[in-house]
PDB file of C-alpha atoms and ligand atoms in Angstrom:
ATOM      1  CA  UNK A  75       0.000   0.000   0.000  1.00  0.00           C
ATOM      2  CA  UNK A  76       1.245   3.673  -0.793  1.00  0.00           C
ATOM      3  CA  UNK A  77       0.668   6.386   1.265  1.00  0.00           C
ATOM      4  CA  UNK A  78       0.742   8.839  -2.072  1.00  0.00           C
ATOM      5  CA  UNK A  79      -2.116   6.663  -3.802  1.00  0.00           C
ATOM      6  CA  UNK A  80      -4.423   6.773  -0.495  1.00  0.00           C
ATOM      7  CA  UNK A  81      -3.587  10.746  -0.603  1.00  0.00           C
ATOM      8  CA  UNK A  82      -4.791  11.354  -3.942  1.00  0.00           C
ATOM      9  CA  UNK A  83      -7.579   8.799  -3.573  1.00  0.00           C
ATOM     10  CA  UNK A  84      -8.803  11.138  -1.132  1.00  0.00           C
ATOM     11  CA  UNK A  85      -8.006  14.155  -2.071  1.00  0.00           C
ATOM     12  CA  UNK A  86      -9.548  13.610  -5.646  1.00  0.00           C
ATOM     13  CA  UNK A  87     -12.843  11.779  -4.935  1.00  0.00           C
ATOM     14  CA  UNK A  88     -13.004  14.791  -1.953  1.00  0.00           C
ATOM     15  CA  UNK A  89     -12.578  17.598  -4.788  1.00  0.00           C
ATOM     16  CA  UNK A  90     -14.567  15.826  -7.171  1.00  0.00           C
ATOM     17  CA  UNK A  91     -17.811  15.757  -4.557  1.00  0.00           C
ATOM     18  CA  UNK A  92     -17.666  19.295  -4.016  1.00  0.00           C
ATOM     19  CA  UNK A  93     -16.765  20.487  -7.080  1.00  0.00           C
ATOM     20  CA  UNK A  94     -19.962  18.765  -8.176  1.00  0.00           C
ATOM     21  CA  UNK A  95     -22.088  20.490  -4.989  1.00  0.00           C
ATOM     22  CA  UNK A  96     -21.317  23.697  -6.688  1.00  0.00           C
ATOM     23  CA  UNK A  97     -23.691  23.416  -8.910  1.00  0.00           C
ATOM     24  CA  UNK A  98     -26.869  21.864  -6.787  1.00  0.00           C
ATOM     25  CA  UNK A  99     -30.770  21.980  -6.900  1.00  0.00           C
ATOM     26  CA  UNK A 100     -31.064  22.046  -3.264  1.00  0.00           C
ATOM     27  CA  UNK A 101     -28.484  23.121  -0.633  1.00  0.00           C
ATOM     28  CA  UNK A 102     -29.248  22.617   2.623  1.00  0.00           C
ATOM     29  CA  UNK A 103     -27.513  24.192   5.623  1.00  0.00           C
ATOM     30  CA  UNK A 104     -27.681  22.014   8.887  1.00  0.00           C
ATOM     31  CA  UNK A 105     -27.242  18.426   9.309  1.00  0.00           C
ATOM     32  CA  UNK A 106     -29.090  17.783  12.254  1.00  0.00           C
ATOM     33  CA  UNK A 107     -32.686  15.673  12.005  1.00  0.00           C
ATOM     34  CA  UNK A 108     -34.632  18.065   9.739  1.00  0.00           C
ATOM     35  CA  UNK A 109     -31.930  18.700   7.313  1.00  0.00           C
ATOM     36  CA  UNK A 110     -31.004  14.664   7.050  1.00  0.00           C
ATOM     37  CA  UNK A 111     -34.567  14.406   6.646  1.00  0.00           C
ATOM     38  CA  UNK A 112     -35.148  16.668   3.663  1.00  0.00           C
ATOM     39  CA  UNK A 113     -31.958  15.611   2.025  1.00  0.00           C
ATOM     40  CA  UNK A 114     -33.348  11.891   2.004  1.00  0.00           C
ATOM     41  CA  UNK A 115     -36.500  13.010   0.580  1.00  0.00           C
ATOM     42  CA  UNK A 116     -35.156  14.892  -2.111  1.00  0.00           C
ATOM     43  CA  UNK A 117     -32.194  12.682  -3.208  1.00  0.00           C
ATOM     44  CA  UNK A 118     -34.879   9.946  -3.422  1.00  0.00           C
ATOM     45  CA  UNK A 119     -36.713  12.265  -6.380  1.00  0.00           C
ATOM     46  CA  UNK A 120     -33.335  12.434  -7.876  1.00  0.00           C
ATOM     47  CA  UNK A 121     -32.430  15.974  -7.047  1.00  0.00           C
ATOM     48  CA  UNK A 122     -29.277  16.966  -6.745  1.00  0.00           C
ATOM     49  CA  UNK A 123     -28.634  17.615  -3.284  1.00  0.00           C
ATOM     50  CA  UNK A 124     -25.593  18.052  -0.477  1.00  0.00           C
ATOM     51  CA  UNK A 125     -25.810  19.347   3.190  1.00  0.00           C
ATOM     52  CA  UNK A 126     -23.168  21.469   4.564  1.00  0.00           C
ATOM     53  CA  UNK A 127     -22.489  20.878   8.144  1.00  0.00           C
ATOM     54  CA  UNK A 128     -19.962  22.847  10.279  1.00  0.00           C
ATOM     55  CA  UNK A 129     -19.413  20.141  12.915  1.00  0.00           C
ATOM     56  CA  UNK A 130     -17.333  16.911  12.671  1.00  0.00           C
ATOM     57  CA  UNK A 131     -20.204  14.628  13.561  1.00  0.00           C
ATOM     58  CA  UNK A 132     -23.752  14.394  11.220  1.00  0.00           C
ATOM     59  CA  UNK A 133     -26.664  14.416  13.228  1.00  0.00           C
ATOM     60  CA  UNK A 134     -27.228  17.548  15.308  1.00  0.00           C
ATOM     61  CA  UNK A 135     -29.321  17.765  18.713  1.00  0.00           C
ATOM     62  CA  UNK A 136     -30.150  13.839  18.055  1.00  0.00           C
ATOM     63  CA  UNK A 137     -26.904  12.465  19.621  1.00  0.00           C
ATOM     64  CA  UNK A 138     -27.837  13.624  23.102  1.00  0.00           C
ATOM     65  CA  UNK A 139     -31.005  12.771  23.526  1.00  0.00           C
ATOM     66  CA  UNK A 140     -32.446  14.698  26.718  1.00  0.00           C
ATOM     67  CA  UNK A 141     -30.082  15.983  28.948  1.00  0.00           C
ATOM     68  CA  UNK A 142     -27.508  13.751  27.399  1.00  0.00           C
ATOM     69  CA  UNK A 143     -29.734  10.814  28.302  1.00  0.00           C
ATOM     70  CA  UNK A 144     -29.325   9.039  24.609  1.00  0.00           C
ATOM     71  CA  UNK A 145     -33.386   8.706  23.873  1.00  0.00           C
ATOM     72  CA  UNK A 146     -35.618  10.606  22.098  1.00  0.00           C
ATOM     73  CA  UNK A 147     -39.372  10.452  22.076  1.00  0.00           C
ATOM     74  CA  UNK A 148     -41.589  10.849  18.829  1.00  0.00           C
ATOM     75  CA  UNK A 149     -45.528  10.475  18.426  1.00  0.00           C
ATOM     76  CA  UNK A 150     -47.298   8.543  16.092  1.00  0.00           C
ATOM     77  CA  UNK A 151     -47.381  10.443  13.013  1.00  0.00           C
ATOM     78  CA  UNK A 152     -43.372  10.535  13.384  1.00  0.00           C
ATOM     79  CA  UNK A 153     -42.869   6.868  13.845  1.00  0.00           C
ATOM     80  CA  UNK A 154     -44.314   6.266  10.872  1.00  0.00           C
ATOM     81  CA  UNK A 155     -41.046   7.771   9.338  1.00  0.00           C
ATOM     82  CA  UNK A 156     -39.010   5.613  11.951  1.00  0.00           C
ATOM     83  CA  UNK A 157     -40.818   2.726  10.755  1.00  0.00           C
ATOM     84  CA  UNK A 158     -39.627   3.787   7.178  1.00  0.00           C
ATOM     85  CA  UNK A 159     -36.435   3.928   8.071  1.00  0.00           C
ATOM     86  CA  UNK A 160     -36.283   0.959   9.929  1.00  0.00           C
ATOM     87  CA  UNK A 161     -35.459   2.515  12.939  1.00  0.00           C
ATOM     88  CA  UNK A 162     -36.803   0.650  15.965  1.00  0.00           C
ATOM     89  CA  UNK A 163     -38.956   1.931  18.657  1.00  0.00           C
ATOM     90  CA  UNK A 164     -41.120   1.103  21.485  1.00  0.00           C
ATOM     91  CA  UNK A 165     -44.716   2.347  22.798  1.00  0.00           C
ATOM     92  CA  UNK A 166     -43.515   3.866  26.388  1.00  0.00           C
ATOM     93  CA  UNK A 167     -47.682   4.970  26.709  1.00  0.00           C
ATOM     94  CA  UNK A 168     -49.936   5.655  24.288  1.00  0.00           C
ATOM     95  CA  UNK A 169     -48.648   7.828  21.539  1.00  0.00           C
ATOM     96  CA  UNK A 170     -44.961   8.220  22.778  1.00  0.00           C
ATOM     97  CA  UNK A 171     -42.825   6.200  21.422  1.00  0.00           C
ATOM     98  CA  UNK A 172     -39.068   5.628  22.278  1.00  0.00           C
ATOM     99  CA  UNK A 173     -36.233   5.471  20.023  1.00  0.00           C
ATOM    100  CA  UNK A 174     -32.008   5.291  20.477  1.00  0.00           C
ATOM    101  CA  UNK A 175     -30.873   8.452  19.787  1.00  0.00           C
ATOM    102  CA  UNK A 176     -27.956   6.632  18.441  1.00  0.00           C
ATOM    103  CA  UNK A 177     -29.542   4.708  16.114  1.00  0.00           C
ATOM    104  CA  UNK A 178     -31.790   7.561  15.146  1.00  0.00           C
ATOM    105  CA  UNK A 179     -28.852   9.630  13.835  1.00  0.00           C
ATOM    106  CA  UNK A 180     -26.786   7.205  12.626  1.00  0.00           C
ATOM    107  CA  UNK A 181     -29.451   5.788   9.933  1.00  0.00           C
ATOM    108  CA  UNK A 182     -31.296   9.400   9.083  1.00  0.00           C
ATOM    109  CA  UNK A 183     -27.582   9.981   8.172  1.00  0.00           C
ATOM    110  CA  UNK A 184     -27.176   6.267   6.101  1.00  0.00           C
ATOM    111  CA  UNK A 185     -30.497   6.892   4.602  1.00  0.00           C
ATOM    112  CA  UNK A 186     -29.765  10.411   3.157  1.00  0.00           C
ATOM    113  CA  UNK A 187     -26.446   9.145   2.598  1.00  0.00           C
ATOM    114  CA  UNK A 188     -27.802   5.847   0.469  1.00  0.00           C
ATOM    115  CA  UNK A 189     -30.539   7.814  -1.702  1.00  0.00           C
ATOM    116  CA  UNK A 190     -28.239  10.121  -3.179  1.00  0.00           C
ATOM    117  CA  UNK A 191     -27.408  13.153  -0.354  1.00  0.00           C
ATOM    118  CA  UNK A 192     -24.111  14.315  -0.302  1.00  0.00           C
ATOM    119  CA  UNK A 193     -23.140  15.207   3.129  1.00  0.00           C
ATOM    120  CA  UNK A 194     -19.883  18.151   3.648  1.00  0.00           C
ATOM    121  CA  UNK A 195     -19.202  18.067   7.021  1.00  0.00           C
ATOM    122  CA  UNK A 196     -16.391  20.858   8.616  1.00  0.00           C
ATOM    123  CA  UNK A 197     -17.745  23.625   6.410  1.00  0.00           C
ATOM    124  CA  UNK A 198     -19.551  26.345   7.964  1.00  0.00           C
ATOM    125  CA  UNK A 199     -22.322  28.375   5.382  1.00  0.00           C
ATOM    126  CA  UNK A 200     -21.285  32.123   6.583  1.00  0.00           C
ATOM    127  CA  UNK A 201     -22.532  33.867   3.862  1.00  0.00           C
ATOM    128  CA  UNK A 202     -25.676  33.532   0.984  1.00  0.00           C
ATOM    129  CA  UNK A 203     -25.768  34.641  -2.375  1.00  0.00           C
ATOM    130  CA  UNK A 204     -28.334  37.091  -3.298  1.00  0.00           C
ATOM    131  CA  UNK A 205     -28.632  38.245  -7.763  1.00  0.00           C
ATOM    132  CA  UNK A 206     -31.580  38.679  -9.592  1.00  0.00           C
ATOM    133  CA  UNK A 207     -34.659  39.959  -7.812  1.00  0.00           C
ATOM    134  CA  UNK A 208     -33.368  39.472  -4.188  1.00  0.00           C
ATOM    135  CA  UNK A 209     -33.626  35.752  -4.533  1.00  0.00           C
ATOM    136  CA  UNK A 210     -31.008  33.272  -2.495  1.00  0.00           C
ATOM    137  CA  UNK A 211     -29.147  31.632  -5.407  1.00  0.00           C
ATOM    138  CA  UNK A 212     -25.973  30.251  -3.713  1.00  0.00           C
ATOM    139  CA  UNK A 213     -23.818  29.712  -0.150  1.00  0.00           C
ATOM    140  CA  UNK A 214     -20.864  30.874   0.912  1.00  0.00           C
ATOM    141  CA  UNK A 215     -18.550  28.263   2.636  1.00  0.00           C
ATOM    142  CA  UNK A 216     -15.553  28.035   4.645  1.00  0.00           C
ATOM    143  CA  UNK A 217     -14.038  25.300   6.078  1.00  0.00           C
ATOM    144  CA  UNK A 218     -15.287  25.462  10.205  1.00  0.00           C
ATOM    145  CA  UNK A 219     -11.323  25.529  11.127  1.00  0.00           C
ATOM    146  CA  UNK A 220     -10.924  28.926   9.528  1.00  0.00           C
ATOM    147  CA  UNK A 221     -13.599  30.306  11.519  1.00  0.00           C
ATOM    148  CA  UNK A 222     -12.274  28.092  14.806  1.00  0.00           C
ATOM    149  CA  UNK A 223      -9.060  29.736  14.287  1.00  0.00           C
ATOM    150  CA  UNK A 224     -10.073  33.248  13.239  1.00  0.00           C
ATOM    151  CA  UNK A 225      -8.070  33.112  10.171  1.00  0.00           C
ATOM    152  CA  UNK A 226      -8.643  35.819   7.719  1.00  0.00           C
ATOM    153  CA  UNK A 227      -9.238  33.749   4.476  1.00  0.00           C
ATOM    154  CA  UNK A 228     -11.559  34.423   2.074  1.00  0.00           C
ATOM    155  CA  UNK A 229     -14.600  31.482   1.462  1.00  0.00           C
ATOM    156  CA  UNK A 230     -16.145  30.291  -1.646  1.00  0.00           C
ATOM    157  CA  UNK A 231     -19.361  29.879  -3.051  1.00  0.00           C
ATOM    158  CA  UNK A 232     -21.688  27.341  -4.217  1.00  0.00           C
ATOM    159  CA  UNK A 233     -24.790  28.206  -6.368  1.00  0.00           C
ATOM    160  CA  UNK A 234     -28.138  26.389  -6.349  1.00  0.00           C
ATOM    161  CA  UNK A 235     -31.896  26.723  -6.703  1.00  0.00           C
ATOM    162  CA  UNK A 236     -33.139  26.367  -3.488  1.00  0.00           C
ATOM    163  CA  UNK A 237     -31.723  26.757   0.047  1.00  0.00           C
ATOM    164  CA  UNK A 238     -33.318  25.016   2.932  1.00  0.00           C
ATOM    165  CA  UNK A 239     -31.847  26.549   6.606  1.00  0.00           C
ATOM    166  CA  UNK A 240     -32.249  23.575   9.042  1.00  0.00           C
ATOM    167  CA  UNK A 241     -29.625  25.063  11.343  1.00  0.00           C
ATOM    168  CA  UNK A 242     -31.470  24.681  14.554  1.00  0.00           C
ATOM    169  CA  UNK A 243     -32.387  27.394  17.060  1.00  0.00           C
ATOM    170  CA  UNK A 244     -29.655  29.459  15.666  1.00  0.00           C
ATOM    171  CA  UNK A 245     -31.870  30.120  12.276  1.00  0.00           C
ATOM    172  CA  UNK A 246     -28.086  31.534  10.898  1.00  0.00           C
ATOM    173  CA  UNK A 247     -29.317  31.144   7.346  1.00  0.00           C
ATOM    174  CA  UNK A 248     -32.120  33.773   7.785  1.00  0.00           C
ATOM    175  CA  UNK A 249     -30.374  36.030  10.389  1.00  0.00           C
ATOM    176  CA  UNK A 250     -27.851  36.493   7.746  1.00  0.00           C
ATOM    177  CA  UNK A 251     -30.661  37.377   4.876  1.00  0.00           C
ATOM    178  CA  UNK A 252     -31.997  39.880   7.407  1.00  0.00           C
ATOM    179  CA  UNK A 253     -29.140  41.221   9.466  1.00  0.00           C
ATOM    180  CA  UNK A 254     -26.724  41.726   6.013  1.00  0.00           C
ATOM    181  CA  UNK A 255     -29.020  43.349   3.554  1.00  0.00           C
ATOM    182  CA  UNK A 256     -32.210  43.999   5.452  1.00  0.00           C
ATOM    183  CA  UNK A 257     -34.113  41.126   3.579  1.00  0.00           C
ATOM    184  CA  UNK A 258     -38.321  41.176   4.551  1.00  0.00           C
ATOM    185  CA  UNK A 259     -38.731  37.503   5.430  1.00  0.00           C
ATOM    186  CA  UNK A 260     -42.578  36.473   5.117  1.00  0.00           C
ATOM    187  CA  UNK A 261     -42.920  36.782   8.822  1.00  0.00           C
ATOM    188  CA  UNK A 262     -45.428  39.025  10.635  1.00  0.00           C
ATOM    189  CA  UNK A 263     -42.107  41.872  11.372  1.00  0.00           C
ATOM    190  CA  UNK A 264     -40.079  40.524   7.999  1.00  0.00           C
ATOM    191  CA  UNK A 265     -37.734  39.503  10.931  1.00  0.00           C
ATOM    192  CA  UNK A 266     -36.695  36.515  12.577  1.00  0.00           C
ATOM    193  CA  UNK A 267     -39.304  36.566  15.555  1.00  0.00           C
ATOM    194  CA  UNK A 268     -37.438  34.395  18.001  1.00  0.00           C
ATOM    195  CA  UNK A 269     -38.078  31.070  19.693  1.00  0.00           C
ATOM    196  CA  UNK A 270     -40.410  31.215  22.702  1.00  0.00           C
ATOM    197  CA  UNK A 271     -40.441  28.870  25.885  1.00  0.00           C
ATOM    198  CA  UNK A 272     -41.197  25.432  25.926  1.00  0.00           C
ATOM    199  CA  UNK A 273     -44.741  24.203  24.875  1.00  0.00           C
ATOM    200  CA  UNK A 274     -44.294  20.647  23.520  1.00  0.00           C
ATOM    201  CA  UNK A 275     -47.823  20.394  21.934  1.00  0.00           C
ATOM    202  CA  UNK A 276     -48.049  23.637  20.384  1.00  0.00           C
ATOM    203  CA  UNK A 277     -44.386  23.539  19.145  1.00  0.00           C
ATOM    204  CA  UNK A 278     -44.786  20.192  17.662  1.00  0.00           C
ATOM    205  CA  UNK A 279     -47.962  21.146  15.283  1.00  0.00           C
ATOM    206  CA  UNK A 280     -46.354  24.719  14.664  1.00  0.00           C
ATOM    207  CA  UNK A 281     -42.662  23.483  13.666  1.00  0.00           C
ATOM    208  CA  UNK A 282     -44.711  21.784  10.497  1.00  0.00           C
ATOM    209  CA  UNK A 283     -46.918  24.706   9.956  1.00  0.00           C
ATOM    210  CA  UNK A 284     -44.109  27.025   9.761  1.00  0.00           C
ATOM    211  CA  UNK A 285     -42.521  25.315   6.893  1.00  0.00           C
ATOM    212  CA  UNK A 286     -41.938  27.068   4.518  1.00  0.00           C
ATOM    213  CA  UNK A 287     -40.798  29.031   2.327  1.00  0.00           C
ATOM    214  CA  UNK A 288     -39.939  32.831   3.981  1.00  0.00           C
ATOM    215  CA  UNK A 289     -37.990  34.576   1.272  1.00  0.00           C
ATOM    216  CA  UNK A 290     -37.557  34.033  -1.806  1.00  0.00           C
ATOM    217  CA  UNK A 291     -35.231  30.499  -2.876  1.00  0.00           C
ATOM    218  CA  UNK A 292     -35.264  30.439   1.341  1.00  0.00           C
ATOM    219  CA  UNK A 293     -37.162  27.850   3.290  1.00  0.00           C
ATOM    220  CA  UNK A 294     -36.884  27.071   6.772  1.00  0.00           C
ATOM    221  CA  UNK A 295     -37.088  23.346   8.585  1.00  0.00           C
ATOM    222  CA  UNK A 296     -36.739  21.646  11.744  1.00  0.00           C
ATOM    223  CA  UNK A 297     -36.801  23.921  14.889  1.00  0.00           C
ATOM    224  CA  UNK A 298     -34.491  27.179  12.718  1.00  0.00           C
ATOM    225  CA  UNK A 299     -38.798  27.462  11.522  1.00  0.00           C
ATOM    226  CA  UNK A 300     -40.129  27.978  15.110  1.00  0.00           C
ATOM    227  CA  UNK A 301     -37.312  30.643  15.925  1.00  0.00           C
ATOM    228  CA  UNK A 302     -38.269  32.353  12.579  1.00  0.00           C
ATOM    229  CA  UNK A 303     -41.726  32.694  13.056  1.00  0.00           C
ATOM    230  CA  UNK A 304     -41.672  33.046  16.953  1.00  0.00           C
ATOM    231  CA  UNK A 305     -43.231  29.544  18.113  1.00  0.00           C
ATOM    232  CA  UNK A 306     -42.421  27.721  20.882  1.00  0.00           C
ATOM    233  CA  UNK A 307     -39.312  25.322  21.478  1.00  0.00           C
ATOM    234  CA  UNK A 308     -40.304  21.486  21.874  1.00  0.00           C
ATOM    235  CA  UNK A 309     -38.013  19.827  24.080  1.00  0.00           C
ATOM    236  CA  UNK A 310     -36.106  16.114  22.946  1.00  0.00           C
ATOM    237  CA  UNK A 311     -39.526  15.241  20.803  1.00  0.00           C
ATOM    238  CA  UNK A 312     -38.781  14.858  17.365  1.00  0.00           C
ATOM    239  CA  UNK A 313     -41.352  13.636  15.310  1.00  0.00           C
ATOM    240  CA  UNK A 314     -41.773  17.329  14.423  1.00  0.00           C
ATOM    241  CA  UNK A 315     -38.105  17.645  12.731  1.00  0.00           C
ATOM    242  CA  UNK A 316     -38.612  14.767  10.918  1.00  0.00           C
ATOM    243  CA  UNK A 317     -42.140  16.172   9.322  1.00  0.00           C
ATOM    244  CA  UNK A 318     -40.862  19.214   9.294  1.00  0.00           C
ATOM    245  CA  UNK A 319     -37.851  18.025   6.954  1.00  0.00           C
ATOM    246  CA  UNK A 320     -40.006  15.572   4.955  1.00  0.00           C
ATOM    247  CA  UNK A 321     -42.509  18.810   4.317  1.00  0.00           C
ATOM    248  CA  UNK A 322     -39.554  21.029   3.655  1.00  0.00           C
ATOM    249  CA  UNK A 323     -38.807  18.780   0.970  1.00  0.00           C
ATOM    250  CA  UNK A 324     -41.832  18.497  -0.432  1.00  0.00           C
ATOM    251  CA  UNK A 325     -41.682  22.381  -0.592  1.00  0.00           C
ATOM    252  CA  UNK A 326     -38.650  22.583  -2.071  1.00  0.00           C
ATOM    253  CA  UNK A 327     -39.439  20.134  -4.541  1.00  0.00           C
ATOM    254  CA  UNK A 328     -42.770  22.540  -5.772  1.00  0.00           C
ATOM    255  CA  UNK A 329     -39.819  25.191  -6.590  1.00  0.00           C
ATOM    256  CA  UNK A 330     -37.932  23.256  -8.856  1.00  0.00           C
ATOM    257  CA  UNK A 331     -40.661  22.570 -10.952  1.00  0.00           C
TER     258      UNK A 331
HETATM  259  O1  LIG B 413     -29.828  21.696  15.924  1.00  0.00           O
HETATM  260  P1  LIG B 413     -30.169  20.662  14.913  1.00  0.00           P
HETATM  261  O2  LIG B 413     -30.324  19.260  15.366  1.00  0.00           O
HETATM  262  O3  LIG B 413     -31.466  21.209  14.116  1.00  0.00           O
HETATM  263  P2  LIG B 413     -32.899  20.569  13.772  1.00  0.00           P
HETATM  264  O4  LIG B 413     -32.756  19.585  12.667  1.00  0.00           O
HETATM  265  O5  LIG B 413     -33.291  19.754  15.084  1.00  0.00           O
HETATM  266  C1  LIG B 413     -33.466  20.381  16.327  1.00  0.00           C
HETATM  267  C2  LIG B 413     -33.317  19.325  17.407  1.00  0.00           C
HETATM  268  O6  LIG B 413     -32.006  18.768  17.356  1.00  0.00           O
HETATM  269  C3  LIG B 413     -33.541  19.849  18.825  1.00  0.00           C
HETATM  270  C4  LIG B 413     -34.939  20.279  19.137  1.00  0.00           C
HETATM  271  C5  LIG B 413     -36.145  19.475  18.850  1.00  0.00           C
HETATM  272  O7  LIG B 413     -36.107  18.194  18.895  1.00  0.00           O
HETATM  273  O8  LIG B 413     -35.139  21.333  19.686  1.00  0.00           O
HETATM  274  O9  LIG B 413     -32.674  20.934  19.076  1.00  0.00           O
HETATM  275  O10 LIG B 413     -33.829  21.690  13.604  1.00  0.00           O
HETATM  276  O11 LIG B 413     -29.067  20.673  13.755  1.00  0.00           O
HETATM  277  C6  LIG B 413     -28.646  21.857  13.164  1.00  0.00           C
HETATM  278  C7  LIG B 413     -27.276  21.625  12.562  1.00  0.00           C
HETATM  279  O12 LIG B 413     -26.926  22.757  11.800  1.00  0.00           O
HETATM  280  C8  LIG B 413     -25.525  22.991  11.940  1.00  0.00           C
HETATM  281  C9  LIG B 413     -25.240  22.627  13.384  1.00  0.00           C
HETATM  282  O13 LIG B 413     -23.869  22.320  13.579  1.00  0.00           O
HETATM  283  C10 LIG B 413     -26.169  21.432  13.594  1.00  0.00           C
HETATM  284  O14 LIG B 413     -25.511  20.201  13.356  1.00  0.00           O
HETATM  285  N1  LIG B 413     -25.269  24.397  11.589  1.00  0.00           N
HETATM  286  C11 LIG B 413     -25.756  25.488  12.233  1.00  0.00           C
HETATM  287  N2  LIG B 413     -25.352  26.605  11.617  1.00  0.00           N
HETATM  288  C12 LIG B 413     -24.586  26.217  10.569  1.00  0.00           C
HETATM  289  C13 LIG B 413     -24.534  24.807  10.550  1.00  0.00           C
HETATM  290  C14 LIG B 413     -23.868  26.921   9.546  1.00  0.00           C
HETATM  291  N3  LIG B 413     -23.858  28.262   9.479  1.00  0.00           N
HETATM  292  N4  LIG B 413     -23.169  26.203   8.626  1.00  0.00           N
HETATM  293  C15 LIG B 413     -23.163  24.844   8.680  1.00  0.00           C
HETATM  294  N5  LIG B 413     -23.840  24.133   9.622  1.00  0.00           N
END
């Protein structure tokens, strides 16, 4: 074996992949349950589709479960996508049901992975691209080290149709179309509203309501859509991200058409 052939095995498959995420349908910032979810929904349609995650590890808020306590808890209409995943789960009482928030991540991530998703990880999105008629057309990436580091290096930039931000409670996708060139998102201040205090019912049902799309080429999934539109956070429940990502496809798919 030669060191020099595994170097440029990687190095040119590696270039290769994101030369060819340059040029995408669907970009999606966020790797965490809403974003894997989307990405496996779309790839499955045959778009062309990557998620950029700044962290090492794929998988988000998953791995910890509650309070680092590695479970999660989903209701019915979200074990249905567990079930289609073939991720197992039991009935705790009626309508919760328990899954390993190990195994949870670590086959959203195989599914995406398997139907097509290509998955960046260590690049943070820091920047979008706005042309024609104030629409989101692209990201701008840099590797996460840069920003870790502080280093004054200059990013690149991917274009693409649509953008979906699943980057959490953090909603860093629209902050930056609002805080960098005053963008009017289609919330009820045209601002990112902010997440509001636990309610696990209400945030649940809202978290699928609110997805959507909120500027134009923009749409927001997974829990970045309650902190848009000012709903309530839901707690280590997730049957919500994983509607919320399967809608978010579904509404990103409608754009492409
Ligand atoms: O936080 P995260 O898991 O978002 P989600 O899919 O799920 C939320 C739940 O985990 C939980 C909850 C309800 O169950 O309240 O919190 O909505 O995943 C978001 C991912 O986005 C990445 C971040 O590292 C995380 O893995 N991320 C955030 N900002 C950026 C980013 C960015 N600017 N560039 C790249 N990745």
């Amino acid at each position: 074996m030669d060191e020099v052939v595994i170097s440029r095995a990687i190095t040119e498959s590696y270039f290769k992949e994101l030369t060819e995420a340059m040029d995408l349908d669907v970009a999606i910032v966020g790797a965490g349950p809403a974003g894997l979810t989307a990405a496996y929904y779309l790839a499955r349609e045959n778009a062309k589709v990557a998620i950029f995650e700044r962290k090492l590890s794929i998988g988000g808020g998953i791995w910890g479960g509650g309070m680092m306590f590695n479970k999660i808890v989903v209701q019915d209409e979200g074990k249905e996508i567990l079930d289609e995943f073939g991720i197992s789960s039991f009935e705790y009482q009626k309508g919760y049901h328990i899954a390993s928030s190990i195994e949870v991540a670590s086959t959203l991530c195989s599914v995406a992975v398997k139907a097509g998703a290509k998955i960046l990880n260590l690049i943070s999105i820091e920047d979008v691209v706005i042309r024609e008629a104030g629409r989101v057309s692209g990201l701008v990436l840099n590797w996460s080290p840069v920003h870790m580091a502080e280093l004054h290096i200059d990013p690149l930039a991917i274009r693409c149709k649509v953008v979906i931000d699943a980057t959490g409670h953090d909603c860093e996708i629209c902050h930056l179309v609002t805080d960098k060139m005053d963008g009017k998102l289609r919330t009820q201040t045209g601002k990112v509203m902010g997440e509001k205090p636990m309610w696990t019912e209400v945030a649940e049902r809202e978290t699928i309501e609110n997805t959507r799309e909120v500027y134009p080429g923009l749409i927001v999934a997974g829990m970045s859509a309650n902190a848009v539109f000012g709903s309530p956070r839901m707690g280590p429940i997730f049957g919500g991200m994983l509607l919320s990502g399967k809608k978010a496809s579904k509404v990103a798919a409608g754009l492409l058409t």
